[in-house]
CSV table of C-alpha atoms in Angstrom, one decimal:
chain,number,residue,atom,x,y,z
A,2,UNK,CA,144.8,-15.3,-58.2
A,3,UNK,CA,148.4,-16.6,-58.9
A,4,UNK,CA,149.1,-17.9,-62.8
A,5,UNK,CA,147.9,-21.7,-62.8
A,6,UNK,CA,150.6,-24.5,-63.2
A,7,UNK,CA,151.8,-24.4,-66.9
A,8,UNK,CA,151.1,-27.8,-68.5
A,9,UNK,CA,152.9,-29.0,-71.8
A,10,UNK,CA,151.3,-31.6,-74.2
A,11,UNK,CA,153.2,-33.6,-76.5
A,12,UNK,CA,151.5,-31.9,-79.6
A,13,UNK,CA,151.7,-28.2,-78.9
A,14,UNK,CA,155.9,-29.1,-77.7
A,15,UNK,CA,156.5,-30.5,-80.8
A,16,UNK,CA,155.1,-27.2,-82.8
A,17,UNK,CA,156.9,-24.8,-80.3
A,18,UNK,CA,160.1,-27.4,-80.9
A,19,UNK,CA,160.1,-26.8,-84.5
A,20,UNK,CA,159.4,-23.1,-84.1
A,21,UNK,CA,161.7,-22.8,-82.4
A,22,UNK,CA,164.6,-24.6,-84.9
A,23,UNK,CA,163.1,-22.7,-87.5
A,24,UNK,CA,164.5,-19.4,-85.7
A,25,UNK,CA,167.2,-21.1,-84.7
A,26,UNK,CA,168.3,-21.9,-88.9
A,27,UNK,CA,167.0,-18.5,-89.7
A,28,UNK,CA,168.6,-16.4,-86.9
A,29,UNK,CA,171.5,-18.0,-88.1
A,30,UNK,CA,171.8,-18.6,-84.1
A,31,UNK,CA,173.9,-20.4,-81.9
A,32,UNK,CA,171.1,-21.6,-79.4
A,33,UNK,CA,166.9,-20.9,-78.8
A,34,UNK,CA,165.5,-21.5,-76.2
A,35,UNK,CA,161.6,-20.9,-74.3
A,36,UNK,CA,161.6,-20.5,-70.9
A,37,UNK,CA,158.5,-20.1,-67.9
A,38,UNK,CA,158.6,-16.7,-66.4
A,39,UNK,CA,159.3,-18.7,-63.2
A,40,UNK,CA,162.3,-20.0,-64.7
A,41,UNK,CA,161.7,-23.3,-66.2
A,42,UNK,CA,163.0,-24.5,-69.0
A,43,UNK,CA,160.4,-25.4,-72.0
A,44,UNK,CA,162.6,-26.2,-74.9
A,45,UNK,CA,165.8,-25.2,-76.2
A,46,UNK,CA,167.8,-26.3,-79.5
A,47,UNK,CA,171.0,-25.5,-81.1
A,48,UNK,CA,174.3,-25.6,-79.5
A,49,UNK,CA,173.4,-27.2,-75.9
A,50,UNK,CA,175.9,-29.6,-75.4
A,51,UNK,CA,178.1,-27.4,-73.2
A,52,UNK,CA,175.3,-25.1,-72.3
A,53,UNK,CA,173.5,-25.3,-68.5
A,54,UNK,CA,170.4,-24.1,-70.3
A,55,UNK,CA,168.9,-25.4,-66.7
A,56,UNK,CA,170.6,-22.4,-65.1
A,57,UNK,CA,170.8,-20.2,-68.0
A,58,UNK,CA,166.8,-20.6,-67.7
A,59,UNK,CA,166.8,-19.9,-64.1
A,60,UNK,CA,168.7,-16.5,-64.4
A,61,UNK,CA,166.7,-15.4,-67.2
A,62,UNK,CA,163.7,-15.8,-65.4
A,63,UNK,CA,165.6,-13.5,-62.9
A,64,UNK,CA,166.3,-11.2,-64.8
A,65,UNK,CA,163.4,-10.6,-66.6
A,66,UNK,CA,161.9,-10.1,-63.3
A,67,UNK,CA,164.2,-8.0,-62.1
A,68,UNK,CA,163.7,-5.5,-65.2
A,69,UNK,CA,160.5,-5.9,-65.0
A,70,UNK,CA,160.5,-4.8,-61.6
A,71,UNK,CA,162.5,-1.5,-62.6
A,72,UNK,CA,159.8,-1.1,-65.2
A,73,UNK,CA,156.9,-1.0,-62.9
A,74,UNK,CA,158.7,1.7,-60.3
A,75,UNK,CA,159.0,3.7,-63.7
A,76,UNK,CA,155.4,2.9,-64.3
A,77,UNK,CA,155.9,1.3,-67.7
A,78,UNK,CA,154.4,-2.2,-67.7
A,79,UNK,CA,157.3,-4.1,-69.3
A,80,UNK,CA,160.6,-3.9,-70.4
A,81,UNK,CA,159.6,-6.7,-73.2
A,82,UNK,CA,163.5,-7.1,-75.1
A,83,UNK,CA,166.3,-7.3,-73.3
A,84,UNK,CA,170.3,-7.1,-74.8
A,85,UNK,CA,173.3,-8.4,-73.3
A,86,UNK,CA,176.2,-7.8,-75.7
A,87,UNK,CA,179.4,-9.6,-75.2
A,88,UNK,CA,182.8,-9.7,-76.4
A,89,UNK,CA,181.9,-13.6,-78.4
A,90,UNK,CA,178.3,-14.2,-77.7
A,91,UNK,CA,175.4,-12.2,-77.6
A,92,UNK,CA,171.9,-12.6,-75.5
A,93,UNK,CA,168.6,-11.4,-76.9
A,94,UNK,CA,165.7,-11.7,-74.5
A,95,UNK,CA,162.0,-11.1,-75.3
A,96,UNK,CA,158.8,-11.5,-73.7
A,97,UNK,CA,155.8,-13.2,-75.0
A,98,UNK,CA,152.8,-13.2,-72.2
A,99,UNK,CA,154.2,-15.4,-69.6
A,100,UNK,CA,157.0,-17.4,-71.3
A,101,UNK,CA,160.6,-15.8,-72.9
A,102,UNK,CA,162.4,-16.2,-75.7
A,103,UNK,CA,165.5,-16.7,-75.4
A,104,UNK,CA,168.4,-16.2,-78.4
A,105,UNK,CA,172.3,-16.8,-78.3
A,106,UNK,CA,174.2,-15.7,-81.2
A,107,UNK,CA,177.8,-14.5,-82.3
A,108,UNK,CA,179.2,-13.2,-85.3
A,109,UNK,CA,178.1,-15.3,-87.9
A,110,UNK,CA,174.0,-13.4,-86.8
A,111,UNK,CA,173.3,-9.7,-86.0
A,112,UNK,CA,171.0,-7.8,-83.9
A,113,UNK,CA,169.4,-6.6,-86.5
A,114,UNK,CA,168.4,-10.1,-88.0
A,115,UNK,CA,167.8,-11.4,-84.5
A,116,UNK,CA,165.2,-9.1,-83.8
A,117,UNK,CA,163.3,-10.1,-87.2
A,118,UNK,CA,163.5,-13.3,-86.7
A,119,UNK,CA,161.9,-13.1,-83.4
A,120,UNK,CA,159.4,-10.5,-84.1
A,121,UNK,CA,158.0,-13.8,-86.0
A,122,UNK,CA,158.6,-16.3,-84.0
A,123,UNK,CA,156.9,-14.6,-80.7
A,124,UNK,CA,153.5,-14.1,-83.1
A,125,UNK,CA,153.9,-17.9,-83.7
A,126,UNK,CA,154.7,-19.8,-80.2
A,127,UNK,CA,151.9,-16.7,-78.6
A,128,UNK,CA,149.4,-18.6,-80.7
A,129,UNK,CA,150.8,-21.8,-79.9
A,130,UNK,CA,151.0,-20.7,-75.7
A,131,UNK,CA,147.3,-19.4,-76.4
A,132,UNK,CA,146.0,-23.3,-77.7
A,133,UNK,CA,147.8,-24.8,-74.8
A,134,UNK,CA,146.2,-22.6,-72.1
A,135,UNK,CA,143.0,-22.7,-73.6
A,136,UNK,CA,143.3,-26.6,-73.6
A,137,UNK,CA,144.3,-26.7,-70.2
A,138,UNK,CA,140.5,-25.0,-69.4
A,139,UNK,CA,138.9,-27.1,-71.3
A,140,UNK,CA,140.4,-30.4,-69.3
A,141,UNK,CA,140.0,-28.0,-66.3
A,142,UNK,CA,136.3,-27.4,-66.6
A,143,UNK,CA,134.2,-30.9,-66.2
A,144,UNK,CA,135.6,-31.5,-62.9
A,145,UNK,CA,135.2,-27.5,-61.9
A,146,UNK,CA,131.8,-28.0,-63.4
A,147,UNK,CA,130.8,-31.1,-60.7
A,148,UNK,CA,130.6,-33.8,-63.1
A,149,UNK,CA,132.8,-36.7,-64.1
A,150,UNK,CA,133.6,-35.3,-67.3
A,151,UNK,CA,133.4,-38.3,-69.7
A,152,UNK,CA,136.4,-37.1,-72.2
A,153,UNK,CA,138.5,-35.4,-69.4
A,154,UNK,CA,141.8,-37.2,-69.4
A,155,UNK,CA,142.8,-38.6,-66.2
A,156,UNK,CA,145.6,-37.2,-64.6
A,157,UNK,CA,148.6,-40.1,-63.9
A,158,UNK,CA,149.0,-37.9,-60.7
A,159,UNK,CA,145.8,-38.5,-59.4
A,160,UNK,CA,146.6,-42.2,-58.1
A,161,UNK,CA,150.5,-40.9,-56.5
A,162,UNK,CA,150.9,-42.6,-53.1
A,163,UNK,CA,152.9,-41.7,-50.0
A,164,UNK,CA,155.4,-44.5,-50.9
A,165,UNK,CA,155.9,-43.0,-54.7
A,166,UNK,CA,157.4,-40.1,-52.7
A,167,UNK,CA,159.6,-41.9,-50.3
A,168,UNK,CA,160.6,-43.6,-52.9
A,169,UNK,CA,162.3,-40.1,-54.3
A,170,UNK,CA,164.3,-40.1,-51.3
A,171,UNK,CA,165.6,-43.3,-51.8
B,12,UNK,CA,153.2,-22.7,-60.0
B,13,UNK,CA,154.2,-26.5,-61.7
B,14,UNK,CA,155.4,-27.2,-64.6
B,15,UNK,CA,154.1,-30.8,-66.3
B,16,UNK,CA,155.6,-31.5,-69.3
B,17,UNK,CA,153.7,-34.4,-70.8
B,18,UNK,CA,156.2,-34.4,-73.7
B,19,UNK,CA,159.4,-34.7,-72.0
B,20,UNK,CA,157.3,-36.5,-69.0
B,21,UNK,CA,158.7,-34.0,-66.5
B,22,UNK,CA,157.4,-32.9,-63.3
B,23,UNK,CA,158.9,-29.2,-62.2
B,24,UNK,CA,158.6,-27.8,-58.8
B,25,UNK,CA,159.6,-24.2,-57.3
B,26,UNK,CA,160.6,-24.7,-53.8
B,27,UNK,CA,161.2,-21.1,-51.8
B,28,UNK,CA,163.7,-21.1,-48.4
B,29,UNK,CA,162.3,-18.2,-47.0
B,30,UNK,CA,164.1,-16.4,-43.8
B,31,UNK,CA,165.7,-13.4,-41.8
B,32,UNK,CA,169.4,-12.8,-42.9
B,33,UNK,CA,171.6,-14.9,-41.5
B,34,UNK,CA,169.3,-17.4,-40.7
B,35,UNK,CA,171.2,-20.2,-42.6
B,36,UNK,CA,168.9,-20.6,-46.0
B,37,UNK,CA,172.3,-20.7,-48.4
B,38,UNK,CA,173.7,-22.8,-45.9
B,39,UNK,CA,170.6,-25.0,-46.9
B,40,UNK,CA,171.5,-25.4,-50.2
B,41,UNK,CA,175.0,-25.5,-49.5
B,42,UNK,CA,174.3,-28.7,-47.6
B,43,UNK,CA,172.0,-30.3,-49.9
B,44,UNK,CA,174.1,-30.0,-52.5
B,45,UNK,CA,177.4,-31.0,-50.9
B,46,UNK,CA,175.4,-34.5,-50.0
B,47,UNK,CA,173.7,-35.1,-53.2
B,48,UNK,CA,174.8,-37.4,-55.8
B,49,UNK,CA,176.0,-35.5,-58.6
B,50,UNK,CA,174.0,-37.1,-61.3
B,51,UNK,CA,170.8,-35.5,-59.4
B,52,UNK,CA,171.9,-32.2,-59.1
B,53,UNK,CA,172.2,-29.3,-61.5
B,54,UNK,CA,175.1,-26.4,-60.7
B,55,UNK,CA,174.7,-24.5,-57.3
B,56,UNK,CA,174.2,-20.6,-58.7
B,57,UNK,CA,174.6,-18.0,-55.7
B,58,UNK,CA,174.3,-14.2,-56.6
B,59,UNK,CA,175.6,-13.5,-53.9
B,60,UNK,CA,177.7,-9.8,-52.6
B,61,UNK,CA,181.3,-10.0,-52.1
B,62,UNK,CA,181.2,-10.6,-48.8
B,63,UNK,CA,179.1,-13.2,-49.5
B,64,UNK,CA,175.4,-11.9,-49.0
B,65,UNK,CA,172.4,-13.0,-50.6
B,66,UNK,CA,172.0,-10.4,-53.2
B,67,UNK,CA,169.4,-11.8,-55.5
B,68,UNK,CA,168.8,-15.7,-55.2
B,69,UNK,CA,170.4,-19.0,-54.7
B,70,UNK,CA,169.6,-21.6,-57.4
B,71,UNK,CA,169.4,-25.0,-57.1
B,72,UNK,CA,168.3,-28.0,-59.2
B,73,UNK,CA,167.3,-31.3,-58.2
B,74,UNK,CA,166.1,-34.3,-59.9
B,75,UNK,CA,165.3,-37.0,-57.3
B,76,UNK,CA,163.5,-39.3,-59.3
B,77,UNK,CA,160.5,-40.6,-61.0
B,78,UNK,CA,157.0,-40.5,-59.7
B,79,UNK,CA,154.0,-42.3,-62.1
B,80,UNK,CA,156.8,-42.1,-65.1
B,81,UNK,CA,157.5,-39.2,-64.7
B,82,UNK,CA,160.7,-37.3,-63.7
B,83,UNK,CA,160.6,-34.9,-60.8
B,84,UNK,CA,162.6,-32.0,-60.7
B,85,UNK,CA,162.8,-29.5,-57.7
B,86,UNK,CA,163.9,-26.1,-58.0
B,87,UNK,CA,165.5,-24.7,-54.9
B,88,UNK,CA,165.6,-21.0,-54.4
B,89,UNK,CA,166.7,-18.8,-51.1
B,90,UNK,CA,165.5,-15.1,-51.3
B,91,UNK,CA,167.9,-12.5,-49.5
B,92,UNK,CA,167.6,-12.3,-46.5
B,93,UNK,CA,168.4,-8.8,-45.4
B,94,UNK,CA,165.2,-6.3,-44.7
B,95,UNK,CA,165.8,-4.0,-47.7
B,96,UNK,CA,166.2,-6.5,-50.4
B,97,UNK,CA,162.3,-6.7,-50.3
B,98,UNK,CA,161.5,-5.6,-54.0
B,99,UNK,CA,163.8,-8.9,-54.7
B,100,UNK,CA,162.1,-11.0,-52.4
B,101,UNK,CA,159.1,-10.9,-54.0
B,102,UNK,CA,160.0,-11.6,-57.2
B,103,UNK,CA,161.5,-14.9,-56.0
B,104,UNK,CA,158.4,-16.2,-54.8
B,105,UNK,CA,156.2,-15.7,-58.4
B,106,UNK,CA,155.4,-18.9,-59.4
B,107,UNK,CA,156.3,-20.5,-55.9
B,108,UNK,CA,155.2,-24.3,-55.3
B,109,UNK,CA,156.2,-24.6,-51.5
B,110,UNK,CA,158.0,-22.5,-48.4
B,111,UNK,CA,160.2,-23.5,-46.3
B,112,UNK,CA,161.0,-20.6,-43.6
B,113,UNK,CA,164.7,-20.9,-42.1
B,114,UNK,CA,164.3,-19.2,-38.5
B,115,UNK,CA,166.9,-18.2,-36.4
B,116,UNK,CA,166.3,-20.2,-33.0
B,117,UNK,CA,168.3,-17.4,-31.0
B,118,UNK,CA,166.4,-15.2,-28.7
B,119,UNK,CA,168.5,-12.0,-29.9
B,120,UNK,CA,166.9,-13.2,-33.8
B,121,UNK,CA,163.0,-13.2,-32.3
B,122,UNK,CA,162.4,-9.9,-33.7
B,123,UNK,CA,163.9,-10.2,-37.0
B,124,UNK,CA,162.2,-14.0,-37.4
B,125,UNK,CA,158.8,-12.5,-36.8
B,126,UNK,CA,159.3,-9.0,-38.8
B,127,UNK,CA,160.6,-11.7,-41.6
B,128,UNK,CA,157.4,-14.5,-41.5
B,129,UNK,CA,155.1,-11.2,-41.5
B,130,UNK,CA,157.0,-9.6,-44.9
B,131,UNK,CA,156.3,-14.1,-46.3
B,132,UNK,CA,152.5,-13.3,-45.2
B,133,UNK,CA,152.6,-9.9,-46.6
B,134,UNK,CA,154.4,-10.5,-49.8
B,135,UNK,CA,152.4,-13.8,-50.6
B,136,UNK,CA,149.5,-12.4,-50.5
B,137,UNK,CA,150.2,-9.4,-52.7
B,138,UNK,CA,150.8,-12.2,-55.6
B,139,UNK,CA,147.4,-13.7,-54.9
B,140,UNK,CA,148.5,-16.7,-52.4
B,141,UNK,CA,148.3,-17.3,-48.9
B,142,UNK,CA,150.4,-19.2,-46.9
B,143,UNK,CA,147.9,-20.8,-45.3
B,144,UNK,CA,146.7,-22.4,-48.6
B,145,UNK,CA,150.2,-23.3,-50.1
B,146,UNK,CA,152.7,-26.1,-48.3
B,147,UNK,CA,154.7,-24.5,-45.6
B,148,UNK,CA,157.4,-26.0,-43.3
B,149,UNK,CA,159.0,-24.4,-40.8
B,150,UNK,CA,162.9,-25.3,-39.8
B,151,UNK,CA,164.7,-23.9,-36.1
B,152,UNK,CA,167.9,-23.6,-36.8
B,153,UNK,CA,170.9,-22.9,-35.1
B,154,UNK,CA,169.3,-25.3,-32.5
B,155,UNK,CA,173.4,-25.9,-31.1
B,156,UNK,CA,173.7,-22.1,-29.8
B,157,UNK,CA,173.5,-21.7,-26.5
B,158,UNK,CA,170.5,-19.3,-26.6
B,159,UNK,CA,168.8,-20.8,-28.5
B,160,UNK,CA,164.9,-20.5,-27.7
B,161,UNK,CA,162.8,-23.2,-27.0
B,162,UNK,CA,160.8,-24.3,-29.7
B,163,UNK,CA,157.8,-24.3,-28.0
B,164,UNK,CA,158.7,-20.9,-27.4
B,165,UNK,CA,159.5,-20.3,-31.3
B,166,UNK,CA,156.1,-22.2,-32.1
B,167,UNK,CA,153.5,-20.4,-30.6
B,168,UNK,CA,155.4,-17.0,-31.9
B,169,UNK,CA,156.2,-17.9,-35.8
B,170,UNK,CA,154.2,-21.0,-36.4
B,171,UNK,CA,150.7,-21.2,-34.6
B,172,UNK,CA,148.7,-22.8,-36.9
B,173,UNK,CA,151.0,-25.6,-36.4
B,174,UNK,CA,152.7,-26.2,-39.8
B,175,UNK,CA,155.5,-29.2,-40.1
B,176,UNK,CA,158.4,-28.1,-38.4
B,177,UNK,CA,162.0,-29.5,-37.8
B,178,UNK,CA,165.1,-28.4,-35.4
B,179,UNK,CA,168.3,-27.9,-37.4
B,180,UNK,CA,172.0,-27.6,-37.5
B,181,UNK,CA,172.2,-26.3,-41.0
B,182,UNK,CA,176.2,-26.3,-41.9
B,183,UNK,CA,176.3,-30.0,-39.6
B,184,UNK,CA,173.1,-31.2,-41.5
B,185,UNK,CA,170.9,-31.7,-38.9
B,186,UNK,CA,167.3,-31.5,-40.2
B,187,UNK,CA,168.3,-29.9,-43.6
B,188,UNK,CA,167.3,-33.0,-45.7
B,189,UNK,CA,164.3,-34.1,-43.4
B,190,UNK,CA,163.0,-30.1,-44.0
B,191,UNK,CA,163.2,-30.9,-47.4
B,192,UNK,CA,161.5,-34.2,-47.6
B,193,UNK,CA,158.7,-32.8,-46.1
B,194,UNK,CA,158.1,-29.7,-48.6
B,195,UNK,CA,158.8,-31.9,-51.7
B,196,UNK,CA,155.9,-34.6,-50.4
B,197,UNK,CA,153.5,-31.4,-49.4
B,198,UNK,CA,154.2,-29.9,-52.5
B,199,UNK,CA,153.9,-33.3,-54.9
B,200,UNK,CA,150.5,-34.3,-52.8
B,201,UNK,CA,149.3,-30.7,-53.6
B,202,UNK,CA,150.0,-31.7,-57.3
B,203,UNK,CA,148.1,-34.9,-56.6
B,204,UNK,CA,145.0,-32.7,-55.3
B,205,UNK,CA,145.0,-30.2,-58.3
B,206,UNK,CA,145.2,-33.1,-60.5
């Protein structure tokens, strides 16, 4: 079966949020950001301003598939940390399950410390992914189950109407 | 699959333009961004060859607006189209929401329309999905060539189980937003069912 929808609550964000600025101060990097595996964007922080973290997420995704592809004909399972060195900035991608890390950093950091710092972090926002999908089974299983599901919170999608989506199109 | 971020109250969608090379699935995007309002689009991104082949992937995103509260973003990807870019294909439709399969309504493209919708069948399903389960539109394009085949012709050969389909002129516009109006609703009502 294909990965379910990722869903984000407001709770678990705000912990992978301030994981995430904690690796951002102590990385001493420029920007941090999570993205899906399919190339959505789940939080960034640092330097964004000027930053298409929108696309920057979408090639990531890319490219971590595409490695991951190489890996597989070499009949590893992953390539789990990718490098990109430039001549100003430097990209440190690693996987964790089915989100990546994402780190941009210069001079002022260096690999070296990078790679610390995310060693810890990825232990951190796994946990935090873990919580999240094992919420999403738990809202998941009432209505799976046949009954109503008393606590089950009710989707705001449930009730979406033909005219909410021609409404998109203006 | 989605993405629903209850935090930043974000819907986001993975729409995949599926085709045989040449078909017109850049041109697509191309047009959809040319004609959309700049505050709803993100950057076109085209890994493209220098001679301006689909190499990886196109990328576009699209936030049309708000449904329930919530914002609704649409990523748009093309997969190249060319037969041996297959490894790459694949990857490009993990995580896919909708398809939207770009055929080439000449009669000299039959082949390579049918040897493409076979490698979406075949590739889908290797990833646990099948298209017959996921929202699926199929465009004609090239309709203004003159030999073009008829699309009852192009039906019963690429789309038998009768999926949505439209006739396009991709680089005029014909049918390119009315393709993707009808992807975005399947895909957001699929939402609505899995909620």
């Amino acid at each position: 079966m294909p990965d379910p929808g990722l869903i984000m609550y407001e709770e678990e964000f705000k912990q992978i949020d301030a994981e995430l600025h904690r690796l951002h101060q102590q990385a001493n990097a420029k920007v941090a950001f999570l993205v899906d595996k399919n190339g959505q964007l789940i939080a960034s922080v640092g330097e964004t301003e000027n930053l298409d973290t929108t696309s920057l997420a979408s090639l990531t995704a890319g490219n971590i598939a595409a490695t991951g592809g190489m890996a597989k004909l070499l009949g590893e399972k992953d390539f789990s940390v990718l490098f990109h060195e430039g001549e100003r900035d430097n990209i440190h991608i690693s996987l964790i399950g089915r989100v990546i890390l994402v780190v941009i950093f210069d001079q002022r950091s260096s690999l070296g410390l990078v790679r610390l710092r995310v060693k810890k972090s990825a232990e951190m926002l796994a946990q935090i992914l873990q919580r999240i999908l094992q919420k999403v089974e738990q809202t998941k299983a009432p209505s799976g189950a046949g009954g109503p599901g008393k606590e089950q919170p009710k989707s705001p999608f449930a009730e979406i109407t033909e005219d909410d989506i021609e409404k998109l199109f203006g | 699959m989605s993405f629903i971020n209850y935090s930043a109250r974000e819907i986001n969608c993975k729409i995949v333009f599926y085709g045989p090379g040449l078909g017109g699935k850049t041109t697509n995007l191309q047009y959809i961004y040319k004609k959309t309002n700049p505050e709803s689009k993100g950057k076109m991104i085209s890994l493209a060859t220098e001679s301006e082949r689909t190499l990886f992937f196109d990328f576009l995103p699209l936030a049309l607006g708000t449904i329930k509260g919530f914002k609704v973003r649409f990523h748009l990807y093309t997969v190249p189209g060319q037969v041996f870019y297959d490894a790459s294909r694949k990857l490009i439709l993990k995580g896919v929401d909708g398809v939207v399969f770009v055929a080439d309504s000449q009669a000299e493209r039959l082949e390579a329309n049918i040897e493409s919708v076979e490698n979406l069948r075949k590739n889908l399903q290797e990833q646990g999905y099948s298209l017959d389960g996921l929202p699926f539109v199929v465009q004609y394009n090239k309709r203004d060539l003159p030999s073009a085949v008829s699309v009852e012709e192009l039906n019963q050969t690429l789309n038998p189980k009768g999926a949505p389909f439209f006739e396009a002129v991709a680089p005029q516009g014909r049918g390119v937003f009315e393709t993707l109006k009808e992807i975005a609703k399947q895909v957001i009502l699929q939402i609505k069912k899995g909620s």
